[in-house]
Amino acid sequence: MKLDVDVLRYLSKDDFRVLTAVELGMRNHEIVPTELIDRIARLKHGGTYKVLKYLLKHKLLHHDNSKYDGFRLTYLGYDFLAIKTMVNKGVFVAVGRQIGVGKESDIFEVACEDGTVLAMKLHRLGRVSFRAVKSKRDYLRHRSSYNWLYLSRLAALKEFAFMKALETHGFPVPNAVEHNRHCVVMSLIQGYPLVQVRQLQNPEIVFETIIGIVVRLAEHGLIHCDFNEFNIMIDDDEKITMIDFPQMVSVSHRNAQMYFDRDVECIFKFFRKRFNLSFQESLDDIDSSDEGRDESGKPCFSVIERSAGFLDRELAASGFTRKDEEDIQRFIEGGAESDTNSDSEGVDLVEDLNEADKIDGDSSHLLELDEGHGSQGKEESSEECENSGSGKEDASDKKESDMENEAEFVKSLSKQRRRAIAVAHRGRKTLASRNSYKDKGGRSSHNSKIQKQLSSW
């Protein structure tokens, strides 16, 4: 949908109030009922219905009355809410032309109050060209149902977090300014996508720079997963800047090596076709002692060590689990051996508890004995230890007496349970079944009337 910001200047406070009410209602509803929108917006004299009609005219809302009368936000209405929030914060004051279109986002120029030009990226997941989100992205995680607007918001939040972290670690990325909903505002890169470049003064240096970025990302614990000529910007001085980060994963991901090799292969393939770069010559220049590359000159994922940091842990990148974080903490603290022993003890305790749950009322009887008669139990055990050398007849007599005592305790416990259950049922209200109304005037009701008459006689 084309972003037409001319309508934005004519929207009133009530219009944005209704848009916000629809957004709040979409947390629990796919189609928000009209009555719920009216209750959330709280406009006077039935003004909600007039505003809904106006917003529907400008395609900020979508009307659906298949099951009930309701509305939902469109991407244009979501754009207006994000842009209005950015303007109120003073991030920018004007929206310019569209400078980029992707499979999951649109990029526009925006101008600040001092004249600085920034880039605004609006995530638009759910397009016809990109709908397999569950198989290609990890935004859903364990969710079975989802909303495209909510997924776009998660993608923007993830990209903003990655951009901020990479910028602090010195990676060539745009400067992240602000984000809201599915909108991310960043610095505008004065350059061109690498796919549009036909000639380079130093293609070998540019190639080595790009491969160095891929390896450095892996050393920090991250893999770009979409590192190709479309997501690499280059300026007139052949300075490299990488963009597009929502799909980044951890080096602990189960498919990390495949993603890493794919990124490297994309760069090799592009420079081989576009600039006729022969990698055999560059290999001859490299020392034979240079480790970390195979025979074809490609970096080996298995050789790369995570020596620079743990960005995947800080950003909770896909593939980095809590178990990995615990292992790292153990390694840092230097108590791996003691922790493994404690883990084995914990597993044994869990198994013992599971076995104890399977035991009948005898186990509960034994627990009550330990709690109520702990001192007596200790004395009896000490006496048994001292008289362990006595005859077998005394031991058999003790066992029989113990079995009789246990049987009595089990009976008493069962009686106590029955009494407790009866007391609990007395306090509850008897609930009638759903189909009780169907028997009105039937055989059961007729029998109850006869019983009442007999009791009165």
Coordinates of C-alpha atoms in Angstrom, one line a residue:
M1 CA 0.0 0.0 0.0
K2 CA 1.4 3.4 -1.0
L3 CA 2.2 5.7 1.9
D4 CA 0.3 9.0 1.3
V5 CA 1.1 11.3 4.2
D6 CA -1.1 14.2 2.9
V7 CA -4.0 12.7 4.8
L8 CA -1.9 12.7 8.0
R9 CA -2.0 16.5 8.4
Y10 CA -5.9 16.5 8.3
L11 CA -6.3 13.9 11.0
S12 CA -7.6 15.2 14.4
K13 CA -7.0 14.0 17.9
D14 CA -10.3 12.0 17.8
D15 CA -9.1 10.2 14.7
F16 CA -5.9 9.1 16.4
R17 CA -7.8 8.2 19.5
V18 CA -10.0 5.8 17.5
L19 CA -6.9 4.4 15.7
T20 CA -5.3 3.7 19.0
A21 CA -8.4 2.1 20.3
V22 CA -8.4 -0.3 17.4
E23 CA -4.8 -1.1 18.0
L24 CA -5.4 -1.9 21.7
G25 CA -8.4 -4.1 20.7
M26 CA -6.3 -6.1 18.3
R27 CA -4.3 -7.5 21.1
N28 CA -7.1 -9.9 21.8
H29 CA -9.2 -9.7 18.6
E30 CA -8.4 -10.3 15.0
I31 CA -11.4 -8.1 14.1
V32 CA -12.2 -5.6 16.9
P33 CA -16.0 -5.2 17.6
T34 CA -17.4 -1.8 17.1
E35 CA -18.8 -1.7 20.6
L36 CA -15.4 -2.4 22.1
I37 CA -13.8 0.4 20.0
D38 CA -16.5 2.8 21.3
R39 CA -15.8 1.8 24.9
I40 CA -12.0 2.2 24.6
A41 CA -12.1 5.5 22.6
R42 CA -14.8 7.1 24.9
L43 CA -15.8 9.8 22.4
K44 CA -18.9 11.9 23.2
H45 CA -22.2 11.8 21.4
G46 CA -21.5 8.8 19.4
G47 CA -18.5 10.4 17.6
T48 CA -16.7 7.0 17.3
Y49 CA -19.0 5.9 14.5
K50 CA -18.4 9.0 12.5
V51 CA -14.6 8.7 12.9
L52 CA -14.7 5.1 11.9
K53 CA -16.5 6.0 8.7
Y54 CA -13.9 8.7 8.0
L55 CA -10.9 6.4 8.6
L56 CA -12.5 3.7 6.5
K57 CA -12.8 6.1 3.6
H58 CA -9.1 6.8 3.6
K59 CA -8.2 3.1 4.0
L60 CA -6.7 3.4 7.5
L61 CA -9.1 0.7 8.7
H62 CA -10.6 -2.5 7.2
H63 CA -14.3 -3.3 7.9
D64 CA -15.4 -6.9 8.3
N65 CA -19.0 -8.0 9.1
S66 CA -18.8 -11.7 8.2
K67 CA -19.2 -12.9 11.8
Y68 CA -19.9 -9.6 13.6
D69 CA -19.5 -5.9 12.9
G70 CA -15.8 -5.0 13.5
F71 CA -12.7 -3.3 12.2
R72 CA -8.9 -3.9 12.0
L73 CA -5.9 -1.7 11.4
T74 CA -4.3 -1.7 7.9
Y75 CA -0.6 -1.1 7.3
L76 CA -1.4 2.5 6.4
G77 CA -3.2 3.1 9.7
Y78 CA -0.3 1.5 11.5
D79 CA 2.2 3.7 9.6
F80 CA 0.3 6.8 10.6
L81 CA 0.4 5.8 14.3
A82 CA 4.1 5.3 14.2
I83 CA 4.8 8.5 12.2
K84 CA 2.7 10.5 14.6
T85 CA 4.6 9.2 17.6
M86 CA 7.9 10.0 15.9
V87 CA 6.8 13.5 15.1
N88 CA 5.6 14.1 18.7
K89 CA 9.0 12.9 20.0
G90 CA 10.7 15.4 17.6
V91 CA 12.7 12.7 15.7
F92 CA 11.7 14.2 12.3
V93 CA 9.2 16.7 11.0
A94 CA 8.7 15.7 7.3
V95 CA 8.4 12.6 5.2
G96 CA 10.0 12.6 1.7
R97 CA 10.3 10.2 -1.2
Q98 CA 10.5 6.5 -1.2
I99 CA 14.1 5.3 -1.7
G100 CA 13.9 1.6 -1.3
V101 CA 11.5 -1.4 -1.6
G102 CA 12.2 -4.8 -0.2
K103 CA 10.4 -8.1 0.3
E104 CA 9.5 -7.2 3.9
S105 CA 10.0 -3.4 4.2
D106 CA 9.8 0.0 2.6
I107 CA 12.4 2.8 3.1
F108 CA 11.6 6.5 3.0
E109 CA 13.5 9.7 3.5
V110 CA 12.6 11.9 6.5
A111 CA 13.9 15.4 7.4
C112 CA 14.7 16.7 10.9
E113 CA 14.0 20.2 12.1
D114 CA 17.6 21.2 11.5
G115 CA 17.5 19.9 7.9
T116 CA 19.3 16.6 8.5
V117 CA 18.0 13.8 6.2
L118 CA 17.5 10.4 7.8
A119 CA 16.1 7.1 6.6
M120 CA 12.9 5.6 7.9
K121 CA 12.3 1.8 7.4
L122 CA 8.8 0.5 7.7
H123 CA 8.6 -3.3 8.1
R124 CA 5.7 -4.9 6.2
L125 CA 5.6 -8.6 6.8
G126 CA 2.8 -10.5 5.2
R127 CA 3.3 -9.5 1.6
V128 CA 2.6 -11.9 -1.2
S129 CA 6.3 -12.2 -1.8
F130 CA 7.1 -13.0 1.8
R131 CA 4.6 -15.0 3.7
A132 CA 6.5 -18.1 4.9
V133 CA 7.5 -16.3 8.2
K134 CA 7.3 -19.4 10.4
S135 CA 9.8 -21.3 8.3
K136 CA 12.2 -18.4 7.4
R137 CA 12.1 -16.3 10.6
D138 CA 12.0 -17.0 14.4
Y139 CA 9.6 -14.2 15.3
L140 CA 6.8 -16.7 16.1
R141 CA 8.8 -19.1 18.3
H142 CA 6.2 -21.2 20.1
R143 CA 3.1 -19.2 18.9
S144 CA 0.6 -20.9 16.7
S145 CA -1.5 -17.8 15.9
Y146 CA -0.1 -14.4 14.9
N147 CA -0.8 -11.0 13.5
W148 CA 1.2 -9.4 10.6
L149 CA 1.4 -6.1 12.4
Y150 CA 2.7 -7.6 15.5
L151 CA 5.3 -9.6 13.6
S152 CA 6.4 -6.4 11.8
R153 CA 6.8 -4.8 15.2
L154 CA 9.0 -7.7 16.5
A155 CA 11.1 -7.5 13.3
A156 CA 11.7 -3.7 13.8
L157 CA 12.6 -4.2 17.5
K158 CA 15.1 -6.9 16.7
E159 CA 16.7 -4.9 13.9
F160 CA 17.1 -1.8 16.1
A161 CA 18.7 -3.9 18.9
F162 CA 21.2 -5.5 16.5
M163 CA 22.0 -2.2 14.9
K164 CA 22.7 -0.6 18.2
A165 CA 24.9 -3.4 19.4
L166 CA 26.9 -3.7 16.2
E167 CA 27.5 0.1 16.2
T168 CA 28.9 0.1 19.7
H169 CA 31.3 -2.7 18.7
G170 CA 32.6 -0.8 15.7
F171 CA 30.9 -2.5 12.8
P172 CA 30.1 -0.5 9.6
V173 CA 26.4 -0.1 10.1
P174 CA 24.0 2.8 10.0
N175 CA 23.5 4.9 13.1
A176 CA 20.3 3.8 14.8
V177 CA 18.3 6.8 15.9
E178 CA 14.8 5.7 17.2
H179 CA 12.2 3.0 16.7
N180 CA 8.4 2.8 17.3
R181 CA 6.0 0.0 16.5
H182 CA 7.2 -1.3 13.1
C183 CA 9.2 1.8 12.2
V184 CA 13.0 2.2 12.6
V185 CA 14.7 5.5 11.9
M186 CA 18.5 5.4 11.1
S187 CA 21.1 7.6 9.5
L188 CA 21.0 7.9 5.7
I189 CA 23.9 6.2 3.9
Q190 CA 25.5 8.2 1.1
G191 CA 26.2 5.4 -1.2
Y192 CA 24.7 2.7 -3.5
P193 CA 23.9 -0.9 -3.2
L194 CA 26.7 -3.1 -4.3
V195 CA 24.5 -4.7 -6.9
Q196 CA 24.3 -1.4 -8.8
V197 CA 28.0 -1.0 -9.0
R198 CA 29.7 -2.0 -12.3
Q199 CA 33.3 -1.0 -11.7
L200 CA 35.6 -0.7 -8.7
Q201 CA 39.1 0.8 -8.4
N202 CA 40.3 -1.9 -6.0
P203 CA 38.0 -4.9 -6.1
E204 CA 40.5 -7.1 -4.2
I205 CA 40.6 -4.7 -1.3
V206 CA 36.8 -4.4 -1.2
F207 CA 36.4 -8.2 -1.4
E208 CA 38.8 -8.8 1.5
T209 CA 37.0 -6.1 3.5
I210 CA 33.7 -7.8 3.1
I211 CA 35.0 -11.2 3.9
G212 CA 36.7 -9.7 7.0
I213 CA 33.3 -8.4 8.2
V214 CA 31.7 -11.8 7.9
V215 CA 34.5 -13.5 9.9
R216 CA 34.5 -10.7 12.5
L217 CA 30.7 -11.1 12.9
A218 CA 31.3 -14.9 13.6
E219 CA 34.0 -14.0 16.1
H220 CA 31.4 -11.9 18.0
G221 CA 28.9 -14.9 17.9
L222 CA 26.6 -13.7 15.0
I223 CA 25.9 -14.7 11.4
H224 CA 24.1 -12.3 9.1
C225 CA 22.3 -15.0 7.1
D226 CA 21.5 -12.6 4.2
F227 CA 24.9 -11.1 3.5
N228 CA 24.8 -10.5 -0.3
E229 CA 25.2 -7.7 -2.8
F230 CA 21.7 -6.3 -2.1
N231 CA 22.5 -5.7 1.6
I232 CA 25.9 -4.1 1.2
M233 CA 26.2 -0.4 0.6
I234 CA 29.3 1.2 -0.9
D235 CA 30.1 4.9 -1.3
D236 CA 32.4 6.8 -3.7
D237 CA 35.4 6.2 -1.5
E238 CA 34.6 2.4 -1.6
K239 CA 33.7 2.4 2.0
I240 CA 31.5 -0.6 3.0
T241 CA 28.3 -0.5 5.1
M242 CA 26.1 -3.5 5.8
I243 CA 22.3 -3.3 6.3
D244 CA 19.3 -5.5 7.0
F245 CA 19.7 -7.4 10.3
P246 CA 16.3 -9.0 11.5
Q247 CA 17.3 -12.5 10.3
M248 CA 20.7 -12.7 12.1
V249 CA 21.3 -15.9 14.1
S250 CA 23.8 -17.1 16.6
V251 CA 26.9 -19.3 15.8
S252 CA 25.3 -21.8 18.2
H253 CA 22.4 -22.3 15.8
R254 CA 22.0 -25.8 14.4
N255 CA 22.3 -24.5 10.8
A256 CA 25.0 -21.9 11.6
Q257 CA 27.7 -23.5 9.4
M258 CA 25.2 -23.7 6.4
Y259 CA 24.3 -20.0 6.8
F260 CA 27.9 -18.9 7.2
D261 CA 29.0 -20.9 4.1
R262 CA 26.1 -19.4 2.1
D263 CA 27.0 -15.8 3.0
V264 CA 30.6 -16.5 2.0
E265 CA 29.6 -18.2 -1.2
C266 CA 27.3 -15.3 -2.2
I267 CA 30.3 -12.9 -2.0
F268 CA 32.6 -15.2 -3.9
K269 CA 30.1 -15.8 -6.6
F270 CA 29.2 -12.1 -7.1
F271 CA 32.9 -10.9 -7.3
R272 CA 33.7 -13.7 -9.7
K273 CA 30.9 -12.8 -12.1
R274 CA 30.8 -9.0 -11.8
F275 CA 34.5 -8.1 -11.5
N276 CA 36.1 -11.2 -13.0
L277 CA 38.1 -11.6 -9.8
S278 CA 40.3 -14.7 -9.8
F279 CA 40.8 -15.9 -6.3
Q280 CA 43.8 -18.1 -7.2
E281 CA 46.0 -15.0 -7.5
S282 CA 44.9 -13.6 -4.2
L283 CA 45.6 -17.0 -2.6
D284 CA 49.2 -16.9 -3.9
D285 CA 49.6 -13.5 -2.1
I286 CA 48.4 -15.0 1.1
D287 CA 51.1 -16.7 3.3
S288 CA 50.9 -20.4 3.5
S289 CA 50.9 -20.1 7.2
D290 CA 47.6 -18.2 7.2
E291 CA 45.1 -20.5 8.9
G292 CA 41.3 -20.4 8.8
R293 CA 40.8 -20.8 5.0
D294 CA 40.4 -23.9 2.9
E295 CA 42.0 -24.7 -0.5
S296 CA 39.6 -22.4 -2.4
G297 CA 40.4 -19.4 -0.1
K298 CA 37.0 -19.4 1.7
P299 CA 37.0 -19.0 5.5
C300 CA 36.3 -22.1 7.5
F301 CA 33.6 -21.9 10.0
S302 CA 35.0 -24.6 12.2
V303 CA 38.3 -22.8 12.7
I304 CA 36.8 -19.4 13.7
E305 CA 36.9 -18.9 17.5
R306 CA 34.5 -16.7 19.4
S307 CA 37.2 -14.5 20.9
A308 CA 35.7 -11.0 20.5
G309 CA 32.5 -11.3 22.5
F310 CA 29.1 -12.8 23.0
L311 CA 26.7 -10.6 21.1
D312 CA 24.3 -13.5 20.5
R313 CA 23.9 -13.9 24.2
E314 CA 23.4 -10.2 24.9
L315 CA 20.8 -9.9 22.1
A316 CA 19.2 -13.3 22.6
A317 CA 19.8 -14.2 18.9
S318 CA 18.1 -17.2 17.4
G319 CA 19.9 -20.4 18.2
F320 CA 21.4 -19.2 21.5
T321 CA 19.5 -21.0 24.3
R322 CA 19.6 -20.6 28.1
K323 CA 21.6 -23.8 28.3
D324 CA 24.4 -22.2 26.2
E325 CA 24.3 -19.2 28.5
E326 CA 24.7 -21.4 31.6
D327 CA 27.6 -23.3 30.0
I328 CA 29.3 -19.9 29.2
Q329 CA 28.8 -18.7 32.8
R330 CA 30.3 -21.9 34.2
F331 CA 33.3 -21.6 31.9
I332 CA 33.8 -17.9 32.9
E333 CA 33.5 -18.6 36.7
G334 CA 35.7 -21.6 36.4
G335 CA 33.4 -23.9 38.3
A336 CA 32.5 -26.3 35.6
E337 CA 33.4 -29.5 37.5
S338 CA 31.5 -28.6 40.7
D339 CA 28.5 -27.5 38.6
T340 CA 28.4 -30.8 36.7
N341 CA 28.4 -32.7 40.0
S342 CA 25.6 -30.5 41.4
D343 CA 23.6 -31.1 38.2
S344 CA 24.0 -34.9 38.5
E345 CA 22.8 -34.6 42.1
G346 CA 19.9 -32.5 41.0
V347 CA 18.9 -35.1 38.4
D348 CA 19.1 -37.9 41.1
L349 CA 16.9 -35.9 43.4
V350 CA 14.3 -35.4 40.7
E351 CA 14.3 -39.1 39.9
D352 CA 13.9 -39.9 43.6
L353 CA 11.0 -37.5 43.9
N354 CA 9.3 -39.0 40.9
E355 CA 9.6 -42.4 42.4
A356 CA 8.3 -41.2 45.7
D357 CA 5.2 -39.8 44.0
K358 CA 4.4 -43.2 42.7
I359 CA 4.3 -44.8 46.2
D360 CA 0.9 -45.4 47.9
G361 CA -0.3 -44.0 51.2
D362 CA 2.5 -46.0 53.0
S363 CA 5.0 -43.3 52.0
S364 CA 2.9 -40.5 53.4
H365 CA 2.6 -42.5 56.6
L366 CA 6.4 -42.8 56.8
L367 CA 6.7 -39.0 56.2
E368 CA 4.3 -38.3 59.0
L369 CA 6.2 -40.6 61.3
D370 CA 9.4 -38.7 60.5
E371 CA 7.8 -35.3 61.2
G372 CA 5.8 -36.1 64.3
H373 CA 8.0 -38.7 66.0
G374 CA 11.5 -37.8 64.7
S375 CA 13.2 -38.2 68.1
Q376 CA 11.5 -41.5 68.8
G377 CA 12.5 -42.8 65.4
K378 CA 16.2 -41.9 66.0
E379 CA 16.2 -43.7 69.4
E380 CA 14.5 -46.8 67.9
S381 CA 17.1 -46.8 65.1
S382 CA 20.0 -46.6 67.5
E383 CA 18.5 -49.4 69.6
E384 CA 18.1 -51.6 66.5
C385 CA 21.7 -50.9 65.6
E386 CA 22.9 -52.0 69.1
N387 CA 20.7 -55.1 69.2
S388 CA 21.5 -56.1 65.6
G389 CA 23.3 -59.2 66.9
S390 CA 20.1 -60.7 68.5
G391 CA 18.3 -63.7 67.2
K392 CA 16.1 -64.0 64.1
E393 CA 12.9 -64.6 66.1
D394 CA 13.1 -61.1 67.8
A395 CA 13.6 -59.5 64.3
S396 CA 10.6 -61.4 62.9
D397 CA 8.4 -60.4 65.8
K398 CA 9.4 -56.7 65.3
K399 CA 8.6 -56.9 61.6
E400 CA 5.2 -58.3 62.2
S401 CA 4.4 -55.6 64.8
D402 CA 5.7 -52.9 62.5
M403 CA 3.5 -54.2 59.6
E404 CA 0.4 -54.2 61.9
N405 CA 1.2 -50.7 63.0
E406 CA 1.6 -49.6 59.4
A407 CA -1.7 -51.1 58.4
E408 CA -3.5 -49.3 61.3
F409 CA -1.9 -46.0 60.2
V410 CA -2.9 -46.5 56.6
K411 CA -6.5 -47.1 57.7
S412 CA -6.5 -44.0 59.8
L413 CA -5.0 -41.9 57.0
S414 CA -7.7 -43.1 54.6
K415 CA -10.4 -42.2 57.1
Q416 CA -8.9 -38.7 57.5
R417 CA -8.8 -38.2 53.7
R418 CA -12.4 -39.3 53.4
R419 CA -13.5 -36.8 56.1
A420 CA -11.5 -34.0 54.4
I421 CA -13.1 -34.7 51.1
A422 CA -16.6 -34.8 52.6
V423 CA -16.0 -31.5 54.4
A424 CA -14.7 -29.9 51.1
H425 CA -17.7 -31.1 49.2
R426 CA -20.1 -29.7 51.9
G427 CA -18.7 -26.2 51.3
R428 CA -19.2 -26.3 47.5
K429 CA -22.4 -25.4 45.7
T430 CA -24.0 -28.1 43.6
L431 CA -23.9 -27.1 40.0
A432 CA -26.7 -28.1 37.7
S433 CA -25.8 -29.7 34.4
R434 CA -26.2 -27.8 31.1
N435 CA -28.9 -30.1 29.9
S436 CA -31.0 -30.0 33.1
Y437 CA -33.5 -27.6 31.4
K438 CA -34.3 -30.3 28.8
D439 CA -35.8 -32.5 31.5
K440 CA -38.4 -30.0 32.6
G441 CA -41.8 -31.8 32.7
G442 CA -40.1 -35.2 32.0
R443 CA -40.0 -38.4 33.9
S444 CA -37.5 -37.3 36.5
S445 CA -39.4 -34.2 37.4
H446 CA -42.6 -36.2 37.6
N447 CA -41.0 -38.7 40.0
S448 CA -39.7 -35.9 42.2
K449 CA -43.3 -34.4 42.5
I450 CA -44.6 -37.8 43.5
Q451 CA -41.9 -38.1 46.2
K452 CA -42.8 -34.7 47.6
Q453 CA -46.5 -35.6 47.8
L454 CA -45.7 -38.9 49.6
S455 CA -43.4 -37.1 52.1
S456 CA -46.2 -34.6 52.9
W457 CA -48.7 -37.4 53.6

